[in-house]
mmCIF file of C-alpha atoms in Angstrom:
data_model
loop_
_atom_site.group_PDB
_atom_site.id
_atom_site.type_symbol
_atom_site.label_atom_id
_atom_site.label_comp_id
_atom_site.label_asym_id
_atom_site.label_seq_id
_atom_site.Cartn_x
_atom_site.Cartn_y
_atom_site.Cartn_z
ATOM 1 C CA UNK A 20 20.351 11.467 -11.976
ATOM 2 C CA UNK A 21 21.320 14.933 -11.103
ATOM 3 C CA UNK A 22 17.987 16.244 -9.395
ATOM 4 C CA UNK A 23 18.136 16.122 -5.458
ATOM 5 C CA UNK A 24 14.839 16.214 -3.120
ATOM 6 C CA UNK A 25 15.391 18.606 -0.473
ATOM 7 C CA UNK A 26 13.853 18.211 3.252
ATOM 8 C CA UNK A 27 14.804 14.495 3.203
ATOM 9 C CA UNK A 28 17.365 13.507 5.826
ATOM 10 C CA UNK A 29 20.522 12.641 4.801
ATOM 11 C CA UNK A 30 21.187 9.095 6.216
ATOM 12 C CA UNK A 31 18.284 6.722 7.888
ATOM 13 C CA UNK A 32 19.381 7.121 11.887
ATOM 14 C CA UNK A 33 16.083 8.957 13.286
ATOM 15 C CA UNK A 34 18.234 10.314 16.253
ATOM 16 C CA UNK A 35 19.847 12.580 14.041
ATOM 17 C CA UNK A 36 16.609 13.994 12.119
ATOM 18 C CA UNK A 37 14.825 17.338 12.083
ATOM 19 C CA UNK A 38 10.916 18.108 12.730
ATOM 20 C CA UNK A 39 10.569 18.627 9.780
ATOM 21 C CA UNK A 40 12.731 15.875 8.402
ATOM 22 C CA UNK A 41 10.469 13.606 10.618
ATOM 23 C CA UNK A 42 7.346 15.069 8.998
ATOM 24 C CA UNK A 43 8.705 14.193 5.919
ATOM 25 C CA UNK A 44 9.256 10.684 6.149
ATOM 26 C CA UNK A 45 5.853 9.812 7.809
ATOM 27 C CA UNK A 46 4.397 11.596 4.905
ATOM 28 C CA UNK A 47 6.199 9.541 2.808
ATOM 29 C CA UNK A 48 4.368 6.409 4.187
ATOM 30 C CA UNK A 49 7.114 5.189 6.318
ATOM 31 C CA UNK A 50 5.263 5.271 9.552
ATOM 32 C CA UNK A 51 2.197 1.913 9.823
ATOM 33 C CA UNK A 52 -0.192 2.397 12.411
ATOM 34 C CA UNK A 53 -1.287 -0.507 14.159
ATOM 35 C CA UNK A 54 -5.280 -0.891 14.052
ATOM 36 C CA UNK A 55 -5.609 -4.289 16.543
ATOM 37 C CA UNK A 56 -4.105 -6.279 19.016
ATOM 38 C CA UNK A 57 -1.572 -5.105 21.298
ATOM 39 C CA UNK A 58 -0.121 -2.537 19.731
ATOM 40 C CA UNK A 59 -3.286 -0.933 18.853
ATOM 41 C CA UNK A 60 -2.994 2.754 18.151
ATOM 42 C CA UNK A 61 1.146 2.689 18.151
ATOM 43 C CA UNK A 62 2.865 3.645 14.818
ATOM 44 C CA UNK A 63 5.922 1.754 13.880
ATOM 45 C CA UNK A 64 8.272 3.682 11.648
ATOM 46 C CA UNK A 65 9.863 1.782 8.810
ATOM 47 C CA UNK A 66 13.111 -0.062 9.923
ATOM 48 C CA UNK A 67 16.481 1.657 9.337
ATOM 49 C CA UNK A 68 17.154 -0.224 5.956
ATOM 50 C CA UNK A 69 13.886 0.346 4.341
ATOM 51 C CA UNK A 70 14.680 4.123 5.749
ATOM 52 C CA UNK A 71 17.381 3.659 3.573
ATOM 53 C CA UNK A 72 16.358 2.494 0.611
ATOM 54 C CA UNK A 73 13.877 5.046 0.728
ATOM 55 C CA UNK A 74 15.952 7.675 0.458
ATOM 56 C CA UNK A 75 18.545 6.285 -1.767
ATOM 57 C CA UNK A 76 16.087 5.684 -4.439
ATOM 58 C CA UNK A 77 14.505 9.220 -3.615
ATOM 59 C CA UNK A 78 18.066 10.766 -3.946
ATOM 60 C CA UNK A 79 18.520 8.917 -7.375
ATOM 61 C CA UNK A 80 15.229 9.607 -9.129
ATOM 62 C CA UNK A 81 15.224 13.127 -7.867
ATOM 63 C CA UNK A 82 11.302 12.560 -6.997
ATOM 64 C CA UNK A 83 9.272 14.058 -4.338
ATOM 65 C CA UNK A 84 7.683 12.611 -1.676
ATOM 66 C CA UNK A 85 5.299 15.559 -0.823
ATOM 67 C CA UNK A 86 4.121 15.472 -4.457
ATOM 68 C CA UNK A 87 3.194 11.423 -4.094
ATOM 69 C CA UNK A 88 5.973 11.123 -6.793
ATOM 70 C CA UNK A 89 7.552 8.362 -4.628
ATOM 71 C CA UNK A 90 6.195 6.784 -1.489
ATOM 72 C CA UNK A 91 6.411 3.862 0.801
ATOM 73 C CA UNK A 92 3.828 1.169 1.357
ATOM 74 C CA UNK A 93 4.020 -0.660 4.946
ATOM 75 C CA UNK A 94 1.009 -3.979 4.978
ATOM 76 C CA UNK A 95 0.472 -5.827 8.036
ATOM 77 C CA UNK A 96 0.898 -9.518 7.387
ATOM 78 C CA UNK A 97 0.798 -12.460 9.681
ATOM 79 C CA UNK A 98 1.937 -10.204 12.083
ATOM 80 C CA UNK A 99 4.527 -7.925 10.779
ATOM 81 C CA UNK A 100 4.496 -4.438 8.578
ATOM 82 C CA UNK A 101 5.979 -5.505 4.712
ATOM 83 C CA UNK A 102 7.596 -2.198 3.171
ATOM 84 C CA UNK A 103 7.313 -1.370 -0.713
ATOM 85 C CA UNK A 104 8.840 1.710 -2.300
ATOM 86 C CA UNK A 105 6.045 2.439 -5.642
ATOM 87 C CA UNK A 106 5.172 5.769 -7.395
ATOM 88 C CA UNK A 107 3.268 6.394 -9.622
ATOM 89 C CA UNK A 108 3.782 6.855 -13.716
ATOM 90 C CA UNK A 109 4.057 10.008 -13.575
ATOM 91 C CA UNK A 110 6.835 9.938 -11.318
ATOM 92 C CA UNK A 111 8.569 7.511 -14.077
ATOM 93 C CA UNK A 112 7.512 10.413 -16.817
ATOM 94 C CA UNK A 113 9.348 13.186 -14.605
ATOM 95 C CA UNK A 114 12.536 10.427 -14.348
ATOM 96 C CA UNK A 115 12.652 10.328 -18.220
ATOM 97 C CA UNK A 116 12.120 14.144 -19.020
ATOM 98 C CA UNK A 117 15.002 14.709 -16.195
ATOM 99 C CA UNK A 118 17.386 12.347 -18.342
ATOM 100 C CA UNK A 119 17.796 14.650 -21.074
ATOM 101 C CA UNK A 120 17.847 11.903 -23.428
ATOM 102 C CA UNK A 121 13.931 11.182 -23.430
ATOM 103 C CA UNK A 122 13.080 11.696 -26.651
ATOM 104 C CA UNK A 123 9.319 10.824 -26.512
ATOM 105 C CA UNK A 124 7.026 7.266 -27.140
ATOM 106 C CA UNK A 125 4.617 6.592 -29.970
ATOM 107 C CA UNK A 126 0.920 6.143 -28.220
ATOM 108 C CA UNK A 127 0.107 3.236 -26.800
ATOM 109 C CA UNK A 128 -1.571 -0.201 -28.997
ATOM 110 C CA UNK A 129 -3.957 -2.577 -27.639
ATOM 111 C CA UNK A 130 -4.133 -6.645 -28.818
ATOM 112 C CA UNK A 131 -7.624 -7.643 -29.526
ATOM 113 C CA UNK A 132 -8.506 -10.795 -29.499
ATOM 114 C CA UNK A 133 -8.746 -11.002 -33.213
ATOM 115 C CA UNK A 134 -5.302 -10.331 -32.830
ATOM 116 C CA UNK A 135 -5.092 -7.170 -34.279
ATOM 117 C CA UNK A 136 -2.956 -4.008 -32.632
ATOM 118 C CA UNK A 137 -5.120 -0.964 -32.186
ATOM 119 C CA UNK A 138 -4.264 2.510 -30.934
ATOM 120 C CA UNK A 139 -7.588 3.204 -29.393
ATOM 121 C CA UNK A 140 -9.418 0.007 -27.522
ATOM 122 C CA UNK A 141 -13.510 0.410 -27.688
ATOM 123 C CA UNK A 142 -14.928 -2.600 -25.942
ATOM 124 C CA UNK A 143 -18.087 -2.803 -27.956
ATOM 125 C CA UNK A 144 -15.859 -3.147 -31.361
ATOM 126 C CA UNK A 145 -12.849 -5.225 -29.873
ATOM 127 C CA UNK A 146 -14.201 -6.957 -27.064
ATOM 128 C CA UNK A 147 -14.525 -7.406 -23.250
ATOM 129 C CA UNK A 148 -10.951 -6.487 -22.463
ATOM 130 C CA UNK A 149 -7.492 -6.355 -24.355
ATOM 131 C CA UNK A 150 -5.156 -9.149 -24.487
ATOM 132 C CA UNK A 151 -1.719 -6.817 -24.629
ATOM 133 C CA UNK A 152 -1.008 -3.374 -24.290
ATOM 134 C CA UNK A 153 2.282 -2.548 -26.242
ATOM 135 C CA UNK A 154 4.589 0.856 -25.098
ATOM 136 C CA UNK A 155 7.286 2.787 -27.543
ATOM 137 C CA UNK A 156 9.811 4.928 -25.870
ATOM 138 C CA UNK A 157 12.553 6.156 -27.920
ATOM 139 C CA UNK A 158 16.068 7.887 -26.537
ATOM 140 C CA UNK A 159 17.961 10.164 -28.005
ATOM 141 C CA UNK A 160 20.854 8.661 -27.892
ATOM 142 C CA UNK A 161 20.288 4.907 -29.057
ATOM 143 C CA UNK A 162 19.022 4.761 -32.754
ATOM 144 C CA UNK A 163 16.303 1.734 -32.194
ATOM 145 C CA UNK A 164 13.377 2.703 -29.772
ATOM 146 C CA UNK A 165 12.580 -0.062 -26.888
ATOM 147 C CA UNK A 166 9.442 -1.617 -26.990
ATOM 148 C CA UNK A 167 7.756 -3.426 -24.439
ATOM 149 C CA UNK A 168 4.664 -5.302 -24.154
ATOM 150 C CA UNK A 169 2.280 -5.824 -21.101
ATOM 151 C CA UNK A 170 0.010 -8.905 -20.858
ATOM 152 C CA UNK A 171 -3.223 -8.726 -19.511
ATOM 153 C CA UNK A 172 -3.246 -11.728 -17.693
ATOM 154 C CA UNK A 173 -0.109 -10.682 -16.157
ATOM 155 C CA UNK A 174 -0.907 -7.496 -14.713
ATOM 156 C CA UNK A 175 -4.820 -7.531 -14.209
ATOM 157 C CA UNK A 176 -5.441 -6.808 -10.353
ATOM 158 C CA UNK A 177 -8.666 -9.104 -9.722
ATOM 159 C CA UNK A 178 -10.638 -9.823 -6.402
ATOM 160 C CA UNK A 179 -10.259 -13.173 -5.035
ATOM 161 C CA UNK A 180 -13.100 -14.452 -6.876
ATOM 162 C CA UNK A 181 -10.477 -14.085 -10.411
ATOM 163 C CA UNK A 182 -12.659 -11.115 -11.583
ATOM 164 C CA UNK A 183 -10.906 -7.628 -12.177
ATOM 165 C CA UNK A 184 -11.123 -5.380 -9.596
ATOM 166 C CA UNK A 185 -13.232 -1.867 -9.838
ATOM 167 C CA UNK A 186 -10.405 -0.119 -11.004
ATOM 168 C CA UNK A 187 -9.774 -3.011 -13.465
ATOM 169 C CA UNK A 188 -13.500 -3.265 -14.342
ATOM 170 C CA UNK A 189 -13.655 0.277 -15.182
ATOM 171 C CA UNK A 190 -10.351 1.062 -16.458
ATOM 172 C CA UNK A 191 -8.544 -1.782 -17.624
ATOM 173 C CA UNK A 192 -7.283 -0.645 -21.013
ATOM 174 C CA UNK A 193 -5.692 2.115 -19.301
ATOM 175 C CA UNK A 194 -4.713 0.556 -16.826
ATOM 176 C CA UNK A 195 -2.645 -2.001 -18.503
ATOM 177 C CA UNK A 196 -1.563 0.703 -20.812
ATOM 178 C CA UNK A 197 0.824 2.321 -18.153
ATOM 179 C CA UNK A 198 2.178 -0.741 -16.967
ATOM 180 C CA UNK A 199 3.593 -0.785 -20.437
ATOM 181 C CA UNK A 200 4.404 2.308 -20.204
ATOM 182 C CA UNK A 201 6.276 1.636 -17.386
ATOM 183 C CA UNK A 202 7.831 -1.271 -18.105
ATOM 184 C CA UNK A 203 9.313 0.404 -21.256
ATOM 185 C CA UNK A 204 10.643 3.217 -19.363
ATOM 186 C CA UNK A 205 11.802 0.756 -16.630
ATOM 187 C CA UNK A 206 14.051 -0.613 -19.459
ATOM 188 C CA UNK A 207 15.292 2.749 -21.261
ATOM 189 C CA UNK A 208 16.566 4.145 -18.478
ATOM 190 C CA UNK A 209 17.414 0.699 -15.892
ATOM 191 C CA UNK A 210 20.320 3.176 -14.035
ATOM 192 C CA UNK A 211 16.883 5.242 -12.539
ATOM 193 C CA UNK A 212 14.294 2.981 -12.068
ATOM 194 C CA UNK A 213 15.548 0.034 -11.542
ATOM 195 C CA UNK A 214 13.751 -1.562 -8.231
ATOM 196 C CA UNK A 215 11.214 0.887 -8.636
ATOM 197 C CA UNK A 216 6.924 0.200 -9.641
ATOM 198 C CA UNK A 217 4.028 1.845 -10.120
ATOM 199 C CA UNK A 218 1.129 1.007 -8.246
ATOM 200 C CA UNK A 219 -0.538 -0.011 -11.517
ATOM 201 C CA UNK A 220 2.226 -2.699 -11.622
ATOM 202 C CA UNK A 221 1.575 -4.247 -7.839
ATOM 203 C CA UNK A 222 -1.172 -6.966 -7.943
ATOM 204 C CA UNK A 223 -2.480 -5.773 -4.457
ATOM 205 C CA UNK A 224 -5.651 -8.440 -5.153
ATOM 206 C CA UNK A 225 -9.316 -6.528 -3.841
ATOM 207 C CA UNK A 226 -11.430 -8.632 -1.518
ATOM 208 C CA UNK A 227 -14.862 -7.841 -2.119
ATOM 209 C CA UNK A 228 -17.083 -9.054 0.740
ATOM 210 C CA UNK A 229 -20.184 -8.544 -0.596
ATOM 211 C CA UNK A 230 -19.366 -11.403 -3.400
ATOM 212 C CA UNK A 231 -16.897 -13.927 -1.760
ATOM 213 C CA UNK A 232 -18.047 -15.787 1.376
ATOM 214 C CA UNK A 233 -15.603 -16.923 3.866
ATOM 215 C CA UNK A 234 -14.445 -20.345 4.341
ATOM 216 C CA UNK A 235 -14.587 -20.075 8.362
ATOM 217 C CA UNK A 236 -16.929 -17.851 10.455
ATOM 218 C CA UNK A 237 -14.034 -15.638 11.740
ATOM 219 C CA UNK A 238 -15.896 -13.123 13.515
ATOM 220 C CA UNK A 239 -17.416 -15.497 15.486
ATOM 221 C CA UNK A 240 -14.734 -17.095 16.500
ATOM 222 C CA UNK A 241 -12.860 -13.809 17.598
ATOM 223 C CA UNK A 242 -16.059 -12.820 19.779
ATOM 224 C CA UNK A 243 -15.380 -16.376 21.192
ATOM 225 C CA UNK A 244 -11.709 -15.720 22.127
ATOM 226 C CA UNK A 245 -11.100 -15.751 25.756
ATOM 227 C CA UNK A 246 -7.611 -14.356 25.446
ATOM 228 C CA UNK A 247 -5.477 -11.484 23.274
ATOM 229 C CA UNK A 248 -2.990 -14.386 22.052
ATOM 230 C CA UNK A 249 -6.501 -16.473 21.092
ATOM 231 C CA UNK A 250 -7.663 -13.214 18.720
ATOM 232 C CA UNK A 251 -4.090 -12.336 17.334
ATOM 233 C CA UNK A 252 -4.241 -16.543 16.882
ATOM 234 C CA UNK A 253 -7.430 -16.658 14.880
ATOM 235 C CA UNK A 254 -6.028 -13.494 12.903
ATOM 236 C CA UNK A 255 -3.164 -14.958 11.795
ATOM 237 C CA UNK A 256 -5.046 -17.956 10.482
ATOM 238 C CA UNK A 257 -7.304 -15.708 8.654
ATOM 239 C CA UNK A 258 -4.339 -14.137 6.800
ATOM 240 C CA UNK A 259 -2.939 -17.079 5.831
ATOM 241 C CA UNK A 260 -6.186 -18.100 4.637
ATOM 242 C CA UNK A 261 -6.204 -14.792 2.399
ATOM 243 C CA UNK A 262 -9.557 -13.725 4.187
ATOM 244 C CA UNK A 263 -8.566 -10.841 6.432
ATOM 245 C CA UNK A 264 -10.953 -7.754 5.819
ATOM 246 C CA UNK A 265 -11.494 -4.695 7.358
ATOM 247 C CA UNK A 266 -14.895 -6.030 8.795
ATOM 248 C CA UNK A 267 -12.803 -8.811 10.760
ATOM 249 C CA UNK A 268 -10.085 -6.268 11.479
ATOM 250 C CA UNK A 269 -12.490 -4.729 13.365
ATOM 251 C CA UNK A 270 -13.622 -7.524 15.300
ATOM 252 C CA UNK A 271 -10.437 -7.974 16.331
ATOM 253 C CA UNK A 272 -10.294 -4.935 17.745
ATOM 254 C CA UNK A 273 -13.444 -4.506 19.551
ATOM 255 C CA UNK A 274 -12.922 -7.975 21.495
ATOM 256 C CA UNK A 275 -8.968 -6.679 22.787
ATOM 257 C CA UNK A 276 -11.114 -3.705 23.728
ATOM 258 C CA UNK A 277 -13.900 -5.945 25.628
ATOM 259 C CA UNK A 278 -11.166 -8.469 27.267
ATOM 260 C CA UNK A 279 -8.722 -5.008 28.139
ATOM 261 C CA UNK A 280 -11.781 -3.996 29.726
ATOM 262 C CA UNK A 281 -12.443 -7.406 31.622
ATOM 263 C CA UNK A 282 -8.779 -7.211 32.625
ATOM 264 C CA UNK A 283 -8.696 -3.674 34.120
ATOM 265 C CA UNK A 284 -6.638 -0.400 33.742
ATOM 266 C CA UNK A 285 -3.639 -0.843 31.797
ATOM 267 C CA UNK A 286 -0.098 0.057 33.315
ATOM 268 C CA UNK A 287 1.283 3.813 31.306
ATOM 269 C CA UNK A 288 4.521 2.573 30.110
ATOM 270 C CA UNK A 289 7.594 3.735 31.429
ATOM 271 C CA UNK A 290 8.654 7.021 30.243
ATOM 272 C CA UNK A 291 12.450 5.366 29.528
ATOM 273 C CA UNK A 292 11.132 2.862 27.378
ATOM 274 C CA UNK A 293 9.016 5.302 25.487
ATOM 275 C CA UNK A 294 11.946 7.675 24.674
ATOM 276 C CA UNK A 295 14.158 3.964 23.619
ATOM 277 C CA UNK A 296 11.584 2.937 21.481
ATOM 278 C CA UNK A 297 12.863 5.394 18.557
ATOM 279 C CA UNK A 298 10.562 6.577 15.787
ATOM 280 C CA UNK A 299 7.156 4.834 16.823
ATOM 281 C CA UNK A 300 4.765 7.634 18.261
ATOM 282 C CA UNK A 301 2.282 6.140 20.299
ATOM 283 C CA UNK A 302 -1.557 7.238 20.174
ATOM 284 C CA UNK A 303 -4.096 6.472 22.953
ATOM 285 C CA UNK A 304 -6.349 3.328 21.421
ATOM 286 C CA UNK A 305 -10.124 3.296 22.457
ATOM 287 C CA UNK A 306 -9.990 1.551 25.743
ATOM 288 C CA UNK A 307 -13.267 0.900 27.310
ATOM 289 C CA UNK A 308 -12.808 1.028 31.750
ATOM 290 C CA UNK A 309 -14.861 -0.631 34.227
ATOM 291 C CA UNK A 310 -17.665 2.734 34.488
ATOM 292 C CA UNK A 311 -18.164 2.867 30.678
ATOM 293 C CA UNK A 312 -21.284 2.079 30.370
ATOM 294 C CA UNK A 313 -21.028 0.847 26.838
ATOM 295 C CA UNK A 314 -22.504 -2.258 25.486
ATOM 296 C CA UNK A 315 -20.024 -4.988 23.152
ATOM 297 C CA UNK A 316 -22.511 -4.054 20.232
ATOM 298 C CA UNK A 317 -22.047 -0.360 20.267
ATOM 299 C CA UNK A 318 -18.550 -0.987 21.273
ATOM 300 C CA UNK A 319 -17.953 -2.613 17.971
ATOM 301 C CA UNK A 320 -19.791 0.740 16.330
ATOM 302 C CA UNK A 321 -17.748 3.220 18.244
ATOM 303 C CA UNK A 322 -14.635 1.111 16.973
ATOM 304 C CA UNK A 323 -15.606 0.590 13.323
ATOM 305 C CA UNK A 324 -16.045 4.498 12.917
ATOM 306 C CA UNK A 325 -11.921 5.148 14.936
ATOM 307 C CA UNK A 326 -11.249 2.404 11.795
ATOM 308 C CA UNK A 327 -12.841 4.551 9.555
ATOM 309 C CA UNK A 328 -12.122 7.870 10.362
ATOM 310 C CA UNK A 329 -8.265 6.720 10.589
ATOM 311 C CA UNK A 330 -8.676 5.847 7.028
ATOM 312 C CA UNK A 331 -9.934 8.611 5.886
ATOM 313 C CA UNK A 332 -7.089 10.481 7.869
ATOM 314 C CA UNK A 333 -4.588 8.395 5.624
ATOM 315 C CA UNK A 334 -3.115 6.667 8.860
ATOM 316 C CA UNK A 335 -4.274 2.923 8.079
ATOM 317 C CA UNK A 336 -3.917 1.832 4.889
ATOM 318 C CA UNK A 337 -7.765 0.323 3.836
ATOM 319 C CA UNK A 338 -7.891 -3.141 2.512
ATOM 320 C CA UNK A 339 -7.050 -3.190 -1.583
#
């Protein structure tokens, strides 16, 4: 791959990085920021290897991270931040074009489940949703094109009730039509995009609240929690149980913010420490004292809407 992203640093030790090099990679989505517990309002940057990787695969696609052509995802689970490296398929479209030996795909064809291949899917004719979507690239210099086929079942991102997400609800034909685009493009040109996926192609499962009802009351048992280890406890059970939403994310963090307040002023760090901690930047957290006259109830407001608004900022990464 010849093409070369500018800006990015050229090796993964954060020491030796610009501003702007810095600005960069947290734009990229290698910096989490921490939403509860007791690292509320720090941001972690990605660990040196996932730096990496990052850029090696950046470096070899030739994609750009200011464009959202390629981009880290960091999830917080059962304690710590798991890294992805996706893009999106259009990122995979600019990888082939940049080959010089893309040499265009036939349109996509749907299975229906009379088990017929159809290059335009119209639920009220073929049904409720396609069984296969089926991608043709062809190369310029191979004299068969590559074919790949993408299963429904195998791809469809659902809510934990088994029902297809929104995106899924709404979309699903297309949806499922650029993971076989993808995985066709994956497989004519392996030396690019190899250990690369779309975010079509990650089954990041959607909880929807409204629908599924938990199997423990987990909000009440965090405003029980005498202690930060009891909350971070009961969160880490609620993860594994595959139950941890925003609304309990946010419980969480209003009762560190009543017990921080029942515990008094926290110590400021040492400055030393600060400067050996590397890449994470630190933010001040909402931290209730002793004079705020503010109740647990609109506490729990007042922290919902930081939640929000950090969401909207793109700093927290919403539940999918």
């Amino acid at each position: 791959m010849s093409g070369e992203v500018t800006l990015l640093p050229d090796n993964g030790d954060v020491t030796s990085w610009s501003e702007a090099e810095k600005a960069i990679v947290e734009a990229a989505g290698l910096v989490f920021t921490h939403t509860y517990g007791d690292r509320e309002g720090q941001r972690e940057a990605a660990p040196r290897p996932v730096v990496e990787k990052f850029l090696s695969l950046a470096r070899r696609t030739g994609l750009d991270p200011l464009a959202r052509q390629i981009y880290c995802i960091g999830r917080l689970s059962k304690g710590r931040v798991e890294w992805s490296v996706q893009t999106g398929i259009d990122g995979f479209r600019v990888v082939a074009d940049r080959s010089r030996r893309y040499a265009g795909q036939d349109p996509v064809l749907w299975l229906t489940e009379k088990g017929e291949w159809v290059d335009a899917f119209v639920p009220s004719l073929h049904g409720t949703r396609p069984l296969a979507a089926r991608a043709t690239v062809y190369r310029s210099d191979w004299p068969r094109p590559l074919v790949a086929i993408a299963e429904w079942g195998a791809y469809v991102q659902t809510k934990r009730d088994g029902n297809p997400n929104e995106v899924w609800s709404k979309q699903g034909p297309g949806q499922l039509a650029k993971c076989a685009e993808a995985l066709a493009l994956r497989k004519a040109f392996p030396q690019d995009l190899s250990g690369i996926y779309t975010s079509d192609e990650m089954a990041a499962a959607e909880v929807d609240e409204a629908q599924v009802t938990p199997a423990r009351d987990w909000k009440g048992m965090i405003a029980a929690a005498s202690t930060h280890e009891d909350v971070e406890d009961i969160i880490d059970r609620c993860d594994d149980a595959g139950e941890l939403t925003d609304a309990v994310r946010t419980a969480a963090l209003t009762r560190h913010g009543m017990l921080g307040r029942d515990e008094g002023p926290v110590e400021a760090p040492d400055d030393d420490a600060v400067d050996d901690a590397g890449p994470a930047y630190i933010t001040p957290g909402l931290q209730p004292t002793e004079d705020d006259d503010v109740d647990e109830a609109e506490f729990e407001r007042i922290s919902a809407q930081e939640y929000a608004d950090a969401v909207a900022r793109g700093e927290v990464l919403a539940d999918e």
